[in-house]
Amino acid sequence: MTRTTMTRLADGREILYFDDAGSAERPAASLVDHRELPARPEPGQLRFDALSREWVAIAAHRQSRTHLPPADRCPICPTTPANQTEIPAPDYDVAVFENRFPSLGPDVSELPPAPGWGANAPAVGRCEVVAFTPQHTGSFAELGWQRARTVVDAWAHRTEALSALPGIQQVFPFENRGAEIGVTLHHPHGQIYAYPYVTPRGAVLAAAAAEFAATSDGGATLTSSLLSAERHDGSRMVLEGEHFSAYVPFAARWPLEVHLVPHRQVPDLAALGGAERDELAELYPELLRRFDALYPTPTPYIAAWHQAPLEPALRRDGHLHLQLTSPRRAADKLKYLAGSEAAMGAFISDTTPESVAARLREVAGTSAAVRVS
């Protein structure tokens, strides 16, 4: 099993090491952060947008965060005498730590009621960084099965732990990959946000799931019903496993978009069983490899894990799924969200879901999977 070790950085932030199954005990000396760090900043602010009835985080302190440093100054590589980083150990498998420049947190609490204009509160919540590997270069798709499996366990662990914090309403693991997406570090990594409110997208998905459940016989969730329909149709299927299947959705918004869905209804990553996590550690990197196989250069993407909100009424019908998207519409072209999409939320697709699915099926096997047991 994945071994987990928790300690704290010099300014009090939590850091957890997730070591691959079968690895040796982590030396105590590797857990000590010898840096002298300034005190953590005060939380930013949450302001309530009375027009849309949504919370907006104001995080001006993030203007000074690290931006695309050279490899020898990377803050999430292992620590060396010349580069004392956010990860004090000289080596690690997977590390998760509280972001030094968080949009939310470090305090956690319930939000006050938001009656209208002028309502505000400290930006409570939690933002964590997930370093997938000690290697500065590479990608999630290249981790190998064992390391990907460790990351899945880390996501599950943090989902469960963050969900138990006071006031947290939704937990969101994600990865931004590529300068075109706006990453600030080249080192392969992801993030986890724990929100003190249900996100706008989370609320839309939860409402649709609840409406479907109210008008159905209760035998399936909305997500599982869509998966069943896509598997029956077949034209947009990308891959099918024993526990997960992936497809391009019928009404895909992005030039490249794939949903990876567990066959069993689970609300989040923490609820996945061992066999499901094993398969996820194979199928998810396979999808990423296929994205990269479409063009001569790596494809930028956002990997978004949609987990059910924690409010019981919204959680009951929730169904975990991955939404993997890329704005890349050709080898040398990106889709930008302009008037219709950015202002009105009304997407116009530049590709057909059926043709994208066909291309993703065609590139299967062009980049060999790596499984290390």
PDB file of N, CA and C in Angstrom, residues 42-95:
ATOM      1  N   GLU A  42      -2.104  36.825   5.349  1.00  0.00           N
ATOM      2  CA  GLU A  42      -3.509  36.753   5.726  1.00  0.00           C
ATOM      3  C   GLU A  42      -4.339  36.281   4.534  1.00  0.00           C
ATOM      4  N   PRO A  43      -5.467  35.623   4.788  1.00  0.00           N
ATOM      5  CA  PRO A  43      -6.303  35.192   3.664  1.00  0.00           C
ATOM      6  C   PRO A  43      -6.734  36.377   2.807  1.00  0.00           C
ATOM      7  N   GLY A  44      -6.990  36.093   1.543  1.00  0.00           N
ATOM      8  CA  GLY A  44      -7.581  37.104   0.679  1.00  0.00           C
ATOM      9  C   GLY A  44      -9.035  37.331   1.072  1.00  0.00           C
ATOM     10  N   GLN A  45      -9.838  37.704   0.113  1.00  0.00           N
ATOM     11  CA  GLN A  45     -11.229  38.033   0.409  1.00  0.00           C
ATOM     12  C   GLN A  45     -12.157  37.329  -0.575  1.00  0.00           C
ATOM     13  N   LEU A  46     -13.307  36.921  -0.063  1.00  0.00           N
ATOM     14  CA  LEU A  46     -14.390  36.450  -0.913  1.00  0.00           C
ATOM     15  C   LEU A  46     -15.443  37.545  -0.981  1.00  0.00           C
ATOM     16  N   ARG A  47     -15.852  37.876  -2.187  1.00  0.00           N
ATOM     17  CA  ARG A  47     -16.903  38.874  -2.372  1.00  0.00           C
ATOM     18  C   ARG A  47     -18.070  38.229  -3.108  1.00  0.00           C
ATOM     19  N   PHE A  48     -19.255  38.575  -2.688  1.00  0.00           N
ATOM     20  CA  PHE A  48     -20.456  37.982  -3.270  1.00  0.00           C
ATOM     21  C   PHE A  48     -20.946  38.834  -4.428  1.00  0.00           C
ATOM     22  N   ASP A  49     -21.055  38.212  -5.602  1.00  0.00           N
ATOM     23  CA  ASP A  49     -21.586  38.890  -6.789  1.00  0.00           C
ATOM     24  C   ASP A  49     -23.107  38.772  -6.760  1.00  0.00           C
ATOM     25  N   ALA A  50     -23.761  39.850  -6.388  1.00  0.00           N
ATOM     26  CA  ALA A  50     -25.219  39.817  -6.243  1.00  0.00           C
ATOM     27  C   ALA A  50     -25.927  39.612  -7.579  1.00  0.00           C
ATOM     28  N   LEU A  51     -25.274  39.955  -8.684  1.00  0.00           N
ATOM     29  CA  LEU A  51     -25.908  39.825  -9.992  1.00  0.00           C
ATOM     30  C   LEU A  51     -26.043  38.353 -10.404  1.00  0.00           C
ATOM     31  N   SER A  52     -24.993  37.570 -10.164  1.00  0.00           N
ATOM     32  CA  SER A  52     -25.017  36.153 -10.527  1.00  0.00           C
ATOM     33  C   SER A  52     -25.208  35.232  -9.323  1.00  0.00           C
ATOM     34  N   ARG A  53     -25.132  35.804  -8.126  1.00  0.00           N
ATOM     35  CA  ARG A  53     -25.229  35.052  -6.869  1.00  0.00           C
ATOM     36  C   ARG A  53     -24.119  34.004  -6.785  1.00  0.00           C
ATOM     37  N   GLU A  54     -22.914  34.456  -7.078  1.00  0.00           N
ATOM     38  CA  GLU A  54     -21.729  33.608  -7.004  1.00  0.00           C
ATOM     39  C   GLU A  54     -20.644  34.308  -6.183  1.00  0.00           C
ATOM     40  N   TRP A  55     -19.832  33.505  -5.482  1.00  0.00           N
ATOM     41  CA  TRP A  55     -18.696  34.036  -4.743  1.00  0.00           C
ATOM     42  C   TRP A  55     -17.508  34.209  -5.686  1.00  0.00           C
ATOM     43  N   VAL A  56     -16.743  35.283  -5.496  1.00  0.00           N
ATOM     44  CA  VAL A  56     -15.537  35.562  -6.267  1.00  0.00           C
ATOM     45  C   VAL A  56     -14.389  35.758  -5.284  1.00  0.00           C
ATOM     46  N   ALA A  57     -13.269  35.060  -5.508  1.00  0.00           N
ATOM     47  CA  ALA A  57     -12.101  35.196  -4.637  1.00  0.00           C
ATOM     48  C   ALA A  57     -11.233  36.351  -5.119  1.00  0.00           C
ATOM     49  N   ILE A  58     -10.836  37.211  -4.179  1.00  0.00           N
ATOM     50  CA  ILE A  58      -9.905  38.305  -4.448  1.00  0.00           C
ATOM     51  C   ILE A  58      -8.582  37.913  -3.804  1.00  0.00           C
ATOM     52  N   ALA A  59      -7.557  37.639  -4.618  1.00  0.00           N
ATOM     53  CA  ALA A  59      -6.287  37.101  -4.104  1.00  0.00           C
ATOM     54  C   ALA A  59      -5.133  37.887  -4.700  1.00  0.00           C
ATOM     55  N   ALA A  60      -5.046  39.171  -4.360  1.00  0.00           N
ATOM     56  CA  ALA A  60      -4.019  40.040  -4.944  1.00  0.00           C
ATOM     57  C   ALA A  60      -2.616  39.610  -4.553  1.00  0.00           C
ATOM     58  N   HIS A  61      -2.465  38.906  -3.426  1.00  0.00           N
ATOM     59  CA  HIS A  61      -1.131  38.485  -2.981  1.00  0.00           C
ATOM     60  C   HIS A  61      -0.508  37.464  -3.936  1.00  0.00           C
ATOM     61  N   ARG A  62      -1.316  36.862  -4.807  1.00  0.00           N
ATOM     62  CA  ARG A  62      -0.784  35.871  -5.743  1.00  0.00           C
ATOM     63  C   ARG A  62      -0.007  36.504  -6.897  1.00  0.00           C
ATOM     64  N   GLN A  63      -0.049  37.830  -6.994  1.00  0.00           N
ATOM     65  CA  GLN A  63       0.712  38.508  -8.045  1.00  0.00           C
ATOM     66  C   GLN A  63       2.210  38.251  -7.908  1.00  0.00           C
ATOM     67  N   SER A  64       2.675  37.956  -6.695  1.00  0.00           N
ATOM     68  CA  SER A  64       4.110  37.778  -6.457  1.00  0.00           C
ATOM     69  C   SER A  64       4.538  36.317  -6.473  1.00  0.00           C
ATOM     70  N   ARG A  65       3.647  35.402  -6.886  1.00  0.00           N
ATOM     71  CA  ARG A  65       4.015  33.989  -6.859  1.00  0.00           C
ATOM     72  C   ARG A  65       5.051  33.666  -7.934  1.00  0.00           C
ATOM     73  N   THR A  66       5.747  32.553  -7.730  1.00  0.00           N
ATOM     74  CA  THR A  66       6.804  32.121  -8.643  1.00  0.00           C
ATOM     75  C   THR A  66       6.224  31.873 -10.028  1.00  0.00           C
ATOM     76  N   HIS A  67       6.959  32.330 -11.071  1.00  0.00           N
ATOM     77  CA  HIS A  67       6.454  32.189 -12.432  1.00  0.00           C
ATOM     78  C   HIS A  67       7.534  31.614 -13.334  1.00  0.00           C
ATOM     79  N   LEU A  68       7.355  30.373 -13.776  1.00  0.00           N
ATOM     80  CA  LEU A  68       8.208  29.684 -14.737  1.00  0.00           C
ATOM     81  C   LEU A  68       9.695  29.874 -14.432  1.00  0.00           C
ATOM     82  N   PRO A  69      10.147  29.438 -13.240  1.00  0.00           N
ATOM     83  CA  PRO A  69      11.564  29.570 -12.900  1.00  0.00           C
ATOM     84  C   PRO A  69      12.410  28.580 -13.701  1.00  0.00           C
ATOM     85  N   PRO A  70      13.731  28.811 -13.820  1.00  0.00           N
ATOM     86  CA  PRO A  70      14.603  27.823 -14.462  1.00  0.00           C
ATOM     87  C   PRO A  70      14.649  26.542 -13.631  1.00  0.00           C
ATOM     88  N   ALA A  71      15.085  25.455 -14.255  1.00  0.00           N
ATOM     89  CA  ALA A  71      15.060  24.148 -13.587  1.00  0.00           C
ATOM     90  C   ALA A  71      15.842  24.150 -12.276  1.00  0.00           C
ATOM     91  N   ASP A  72      16.961  24.879 -12.232  1.00  0.00           N
ATOM     92  CA  ASP A  72      17.782  24.846 -11.015  1.00  0.00           C
ATOM     93  C   ASP A  72      17.201  25.689  -9.891  1.00  0.00           C
ATOM     94  N   ARG A  73      16.064  26.376 -10.148  1.00  0.00           N
ATOM     95  CA  ARG A  73      15.382  27.132  -9.092  1.00  0.00           C
ATOM     96  C   ARG A  73      13.946  26.672  -8.914  1.00  0.00           C
ATOM     97  N   CYS A  74      13.618  25.526  -9.429  1.00  0.00           N
ATOM     98  CA  CYS A  74      12.248  25.018  -9.317  1.00  0.00           C
ATOM     99  C   CYS A  74      11.875  24.796  -7.853  1.00  0.00           C
ATOM    100  N   PRO A  75      10.735  25.312  -7.406  1.00  0.00           N
ATOM    101  CA  PRO A  75      10.364  25.192  -5.990  1.00  0.00           C
ATOM    102  C   PRO A  75       9.755  23.853  -5.608  1.00  0.00           C
ATOM    103  N   ILE A  76       9.501  22.944  -6.574  1.00  0.00           N
ATOM    104  CA  ILE A  76       8.934  21.652  -6.197  1.00  0.00           C
ATOM    105  C   ILE A  76       9.799  20.473  -6.632  1.00  0.00           C
ATOM    106  N   CYS A  77      11.022  20.753  -7.028  1.00  0.00           N
ATOM    107  CA  CYS A  77      12.014  19.686  -7.143  1.00  0.00           C
ATOM    108  C   CYS A  77      12.477  19.291  -5.732  1.00  0.00           C
ATOM    109  N   PRO A  78      13.107  18.143  -5.562  1.00  0.00           N
ATOM    110  CA  PRO A  78      13.665  17.801  -4.248  1.00  0.00           C
ATOM    111  C   PRO A  78      14.703  18.847  -3.810  1.00  0.00           C
ATOM    112  N   THR A  79      14.827  19.022  -2.518  1.00  0.00           N
ATOM    113  CA  THR A  79      15.783  19.988  -1.973  1.00  0.00           C
ATOM    114  C   THR A  79      17.219  19.530  -2.206  1.00  0.00           C
ATOM    115  N   THR A  80      18.069  20.482  -2.590  1.00  0.00           N
ATOM    116  CA  THR A  80      19.510  20.266  -2.692  1.00  0.00           C
ATOM    117  C   THR A  80      20.205  21.383  -1.918  1.00  0.00           C
ATOM    118  N   PRO A  81      21.503  21.243  -1.633  1.00  0.00           N
ATOM    119  CA  PRO A  81      22.199  22.335  -0.939  1.00  0.00           C
ATOM    120  C   PRO A  81      22.083  23.674  -1.673  1.00  0.00           C
ATOM    121  N   ALA A  82      22.000  23.632  -3.014  1.00  0.00           N
ATOM    122  CA  ALA A  82      21.940  24.872  -3.793  1.00  0.00           C
ATOM    123  C   ALA A  82      20.516  25.373  -3.998  1.00  0.00           C
ATOM    124  N   ASN A  83      19.526  24.545  -3.741  1.00  0.00           N
ATOM    125  CA  ASN A  83      18.133  24.941  -4.000  1.00  0.00           C
ATOM    126  C   ASN A  83      17.228  24.324  -2.935  1.00  0.00           C
ATOM    127  N   GLN A  84      16.997  25.074  -1.873  1.00  0.00           N
ATOM    128  CA  GLN A  84      16.094  24.617  -0.813  1.00  0.00           C
ATOM    129  C   GLN A  84      14.665  24.930  -1.249  1.00  0.00           C
ATOM    130  N   THR A  85      13.897  23.888  -1.421  1.00  0.00           N
ATOM    131  CA  THR A  85      12.595  24.021  -2.066  1.00  0.00           C
ATOM    132  C   THR A  85      11.446  23.815  -1.088  1.00  0.00           C
ATOM    133  N   GLU A  86      10.237  23.829  -1.648  1.00  0.00           N
ATOM    134  CA  GLU A  86       9.039  23.572  -0.863  1.00  0.00           C
ATOM    135  C   GLU A  86       8.973  22.119  -0.382  1.00  0.00           C
ATOM    136  N   ILE A  87       9.799  21.267  -0.941  1.00  0.00           N
ATOM    137  CA  ILE A  87       9.814  19.843  -0.560  1.00  0.00           C
ATOM    138  C   ILE A  87      11.181  19.560   0.046  1.00  0.00           C
ATOM    139  N   PRO A  88      11.310  19.530   1.378  1.00  0.00           N
ATOM    140  CA  PRO A  88      12.619  19.461   2.036  1.00  0.00           C
ATOM    141  C   PRO A  88      13.413  18.190   1.752  1.00  0.00           C
ATOM    142  N   ALA A  89      12.755  17.112   1.363  1.00  0.00           N
ATOM    143  CA  ALA A  89      13.435  15.839   1.183  1.00  0.00           C
ATOM    144  C   ALA A  89      14.356  15.871  -0.041  1.00  0.00           C
ATOM    145  N   PRO A  90      15.473  15.120   0.011  1.00  0.00           N
ATOM    146  CA  PRO A  90      16.358  15.019  -1.153  1.00  0.00           C
ATOM    147  C   PRO A  90      15.776  14.145  -2.261  1.00  0.00           C
ATOM    148  N   ASP A  91      14.702  13.430  -1.959  1.00  0.00           N
ATOM    149  CA  ASP A  91      14.015  12.617  -2.962  1.00  0.00           C
ATOM    150  C   ASP A  91      12.602  12.333  -2.456  1.00  0.00           C
ATOM    151  N   TYR A  92      11.711  12.049  -3.363  1.00  0.00           N
ATOM    152  CA  TYR A  92      10.344  11.707  -2.981  1.00  0.00           C
ATOM    153  C   TYR A  92       9.675  11.013  -4.149  1.00  0.00           C
ATOM    154  N   ASP A  93       8.510  10.418  -3.903  1.00  0.00           N
ATOM    155  CA  ASP A  93       7.710   9.838  -4.982  1.00  0.00           C
ATOM    156  C   ASP A  93       6.613  10.816  -5.387  1.00  0.00           C
ATOM    157  N   VAL A  94       5.675  11.068  -4.460  1.00  0.00           N
ATOM    158  CA  VAL A  94       4.623  12.071  -4.658  1.00  0.00           C
ATOM    159  C   VAL A  94       4.566  12.912  -3.389  1.00  0.00           C
ATOM    160  N   ALA A  95       4.442  14.206  -3.537  1.00  0.00           N
ATOM    161  CA  ALA A  95       4.348  15.100  -2.380  1.00  0.00           C
ATOM    162  C   ALA A  95       3.169  16.042  -2.555  1.00  0.00           C
TER     163      ALA A  95
END
